[in-house]
Short mmCIF file of C-alpha atoms in Angstrom, two decimals:
data_model
loop_
_atom_site.label_atom_id
_atom_site.label_comp_id
_atom_site.label_asym_id
_atom_site.label_seq_id
_atom_site.Cartn_x
_atom_site.Cartn_y
_atom_site.Cartn_z
CA UNK A 1 20.35 -0.17 13.23
CA UNK A 2 17.49 -2.26 14.60
CA UNK A 3 14.24 -0.29 14.55
CA UNK A 4 10.61 -0.95 15.42
CA UNK A 5 9.78 -1.97 11.83
CA UNK A 6 12.99 -1.99 9.80
CA UNK A 7 16.59 -3.01 10.15
CA UNK A 8 19.38 -1.10 8.45
CA UNK A 9 22.67 -2.62 7.40
CA UNK A 10 25.79 -1.09 5.95
CA UNK A 11 27.13 -4.17 4.16
CA UNK A 12 30.50 -4.74 2.56
CA UNK A 13 30.26 -6.88 -0.58
CA UNK A 14 32.86 -8.23 -2.97
CA UNK A 15 32.20 -7.61 -6.66
CA UNK A 16 34.96 -8.52 -9.12
CA UNK A 17 37.55 -8.43 -6.34
CA UNK A 18 36.47 -4.96 -5.23
CA UNK A 19 34.98 -4.32 -1.80
CA UNK A 20 31.92 -2.11 -2.12
CA UNK A 21 29.51 -0.74 0.46
CA UNK A 22 25.78 -1.34 0.12
CA UNK A 23 23.18 0.19 2.40
CA UNK A 24 20.29 -2.19 2.94
CA UNK A 25 16.91 -1.68 4.61
CA UNK A 26 15.29 -4.97 5.68
CA UNK A 27 11.50 -4.61 5.80
CA UNK A 28 8.94 -7.30 6.76
CA UNK A 29 6.73 -6.64 3.72
CA UNK A 30 3.38 -4.95 3.31
CA UNK A 31 -0.03 -5.05 1.70
CA UNK A 32 -1.93 -2.63 -0.52
CA UNK A 33 -5.68 -2.88 -0.96
CA UNK A 34 -7.94 -1.60 -3.75
CA UNK A 35 -11.34 -1.34 -2.03
CA UNK A 36 -14.04 -1.49 -4.72
CA UNK A 37 -17.21 0.02 -3.26
CA UNK A 38 -19.36 -0.33 -6.39
CA UNK A 39 -18.33 -2.42 -9.41
CA UNK A 40 -21.03 -0.91 -11.67
CA UNK A 41 -19.91 2.69 -11.14
CA UNK A 42 -16.25 1.79 -10.48
CA UNK A 43 -16.30 3.71 -7.21
CA UNK A 44 -13.31 2.92 -5.04
CA UNK A 45 -12.13 4.00 -1.62
CA UNK A 46 -8.94 5.99 -1.18
CA UNK A 47 -7.52 7.61 1.92
CA UNK A 48 -5.92 10.96 2.68
CA UNK A 49 -3.13 10.50 5.17
CA UNK A 50 -0.33 12.63 6.56
CA UNK A 51 3.10 11.10 5.88
CA UNK A 52 5.86 12.23 8.21
CA UNK A 53 8.71 11.29 5.85
CA UNK A 54 7.57 13.80 3.23
CA UNK A 55 5.75 16.17 5.62
CA UNK A 56 2.61 16.11 3.46
CA UNK A 57 -0.89 14.73 3.38
CA UNK A 58 -1.29 12.53 0.31
CA UNK A 59 -3.99 10.49 -1.38
CA UNK A 60 -3.30 6.78 -1.45
CA UNK A 61 -4.73 3.29 -1.32
CA UNK A 62 -5.06 1.73 2.13
CA UNK A 63 -1.94 -0.21 3.01
CA UNK A 64 0.06 -1.51 5.92
CA UNK A 65 3.03 -3.44 7.17
CA UNK A 66 2.96 -7.15 7.88
CA UNK A 67 3.28 -8.00 11.56
CA UNK A 68 5.63 -10.78 12.67
CA UNK A 69 4.47 -14.15 11.21
CA UNK A 70 1.36 -12.52 9.69
CA UNK A 71 0.25 -13.67 6.26
CA UNK A 72 -0.59 -11.03 3.63
CA UNK A 73 -4.29 -11.96 3.45
CA UNK A 74 -4.79 -11.45 7.20
CA UNK A 75 -2.86 -8.21 7.06
CA UNK A 76 -4.99 -6.95 4.14
CA UNK A 77 -8.22 -7.65 6.07
CA UNK A 78 -6.84 -5.91 9.15
CA UNK A 79 -5.57 -2.85 7.30
CA UNK A 80 -8.76 -2.49 5.23
CA UNK A 81 -10.83 -2.30 8.40
CA UNK A 82 -8.36 -0.12 10.33
CA UNK A 83 -7.95 2.49 7.62
CA UNK A 84 -11.31 2.56 5.80
CA UNK A 85 -13.81 1.18 8.29
CA UNK A 86 -14.92 -1.54 5.84
CA UNK A 87 -14.81 -5.31 6.11
CA UNK A 88 -14.92 -7.84 3.30
CA UNK A 89 -15.02 -11.58 2.71
CA UNK A 90 -13.70 -11.14 -0.85
CA UNK A 91 -10.02 -10.37 -1.13
CA UNK A 92 -8.10 -11.42 -4.20
CA UNK A 93 -4.36 -11.01 -4.58
CA UNK A 94 -3.51 -9.66 -8.02
CA UNK A 95 0.18 -8.78 -7.82
CA UNK A 96 3.39 -8.55 -5.83
CA UNK A 97 6.04 -5.90 -6.38
CA UNK A 98 9.11 -4.31 -4.81
CA UNK A 99 8.75 -0.55 -4.28
CA UNK A 100 12.46 0.18 -3.94
CA UNK A 101 14.60 -2.89 -4.71
CA UNK A 102 17.82 -0.91 -4.95
CA UNK A 103 17.95 -0.38 -1.20
CA UNK A 104 15.05 -2.24 0.40
CA UNK A 105 13.78 -5.82 0.78
CA UNK A 106 10.10 -4.81 1.12
CA UNK A 107 7.67 -6.82 -0.99
CA UNK A 108 4.18 -5.37 -1.43
CA UNK A 109 1.18 -7.65 -1.92
CA UNK A 110 -1.65 -6.01 -3.91
CA UNK A 111 -5.23 -7.09 -3.23
CA UNK A 112 -8.65 -6.21 -4.59
CA UNK A 113 -11.44 -6.07 -1.99
CA UNK A 114 -15.08 -6.31 -3.11
CA UNK A 115 -18.48 -6.75 -1.44
CA UNK A 116 -17.55 -4.27 1.25
CA UNK A 117 -19.47 -4.08 4.51
CA UNK A 118 -19.45 -0.81 6.49
CA UNK A 119 -18.00 -1.17 9.96
CA UNK A 120 -15.77 1.16 12.01
CA UNK A 121 -12.27 2.55 11.46
CA UNK A 122 -9.63 1.61 14.00
CA UNK A 123 -6.56 3.79 13.43
CA UNK A 124 -3.12 3.18 14.81
CA UNK A 125 -2.07 5.86 17.31
CA UNK A 126 -0.01 7.75 14.72
CA UNK A 127 -2.63 7.70 11.95
CA UNK A 128 -4.97 10.51 10.98
CA UNK A 129 -6.89 9.24 7.98
CA UNK A 130 -9.77 10.64 5.96
CA UNK A 131 -11.69 8.25 3.70
CA UNK A 132 -12.64 9.48 0.23
CA UNK A 133 -14.84 7.84 -2.40
CA UNK A 134 -13.75 8.34 -6.00
CA UNK A 135 -14.66 6.97 -9.41
CA UNK A 136 -11.78 5.00 -10.95
CA UNK A 137 -11.72 7.12 -14.13
CA UNK A 138 -11.40 10.29 -12.04
CA UNK A 139 -8.55 8.70 -10.06
CA UNK A 140 -6.70 7.84 -13.27
CA UNK A 141 -7.04 11.49 -14.35
CA UNK A 142 -5.70 12.57 -10.94
CA UNK A 143 -2.69 10.29 -11.46
CA UNK A 144 -2.03 11.71 -14.93
CA UNK A 145 -2.29 15.28 -13.58
CA UNK A 146 0.24 14.52 -10.84
CA UNK A 147 -2.32 14.89 -8.04
CA UNK A 148 -1.55 11.37 -6.79
CA UNK A 149 2.16 10.82 -6.21
CA UNK A 150 2.19 7.62 -4.14
CA UNK A 151 3.91 4.86 -6.15
CA UNK A 152 1.96 1.91 -4.72
CA UNK A 153 -1.30 3.71 -5.47
CA UNK A 154 -0.29 4.60 -9.01
CA UNK A 155 0.93 1.06 -9.77
CA UNK A 156 -2.06 -0.60 -8.13
CA UNK A 157 -4.73 1.51 -9.78
CA UNK A 158 -3.19 1.42 -13.25
CA UNK A 159 -2.91 -2.36 -12.98
CA UNK A 160 -6.53 -2.61 -11.77
CA UNK A 161 -7.75 -0.37 -14.61
CA UNK A 162 -5.90 -2.61 -17.07
CA UNK A 163 -7.46 -5.75 -15.56
CA UNK A 164 -10.94 -4.28 -16.00
CA UNK A 165 -10.35 -3.94 -19.74
CA UNK A 166 -9.82 -7.70 -20.09
#
């Protein structure tokens, strides 16, 4: 299957002289951004967004898919503005991870954005996003209570919280 964003393969592989089937989703990669609104109070920006795949509105970090030949830094700037309405000149990559390496090639690039400048949101046609401002400690409590279920958000914020301790 050759879709708008992903490709799906049903591959036959040989392991120890046995032919096995592996389903593979090829994804161009994505970015995740931790927008830090105020470093002194640890206020960050999250978004509430409806996700068709799970038929729910969830709380998550802004994120988006890399376009063809787009580098992660450019994508992070674009997605930050599109989803939150903020621009920045300070983006620092802090990690890369694979959200589902058992079936998918997607690599996520995690950035911290600071020194945010208010601008205007510019949603994609299928996005309905609400921006929320939350203290990092409150977000960690929300994660621990199961109120935030998005894996990239959980990983990103726990990593960021750990980096602040150092």
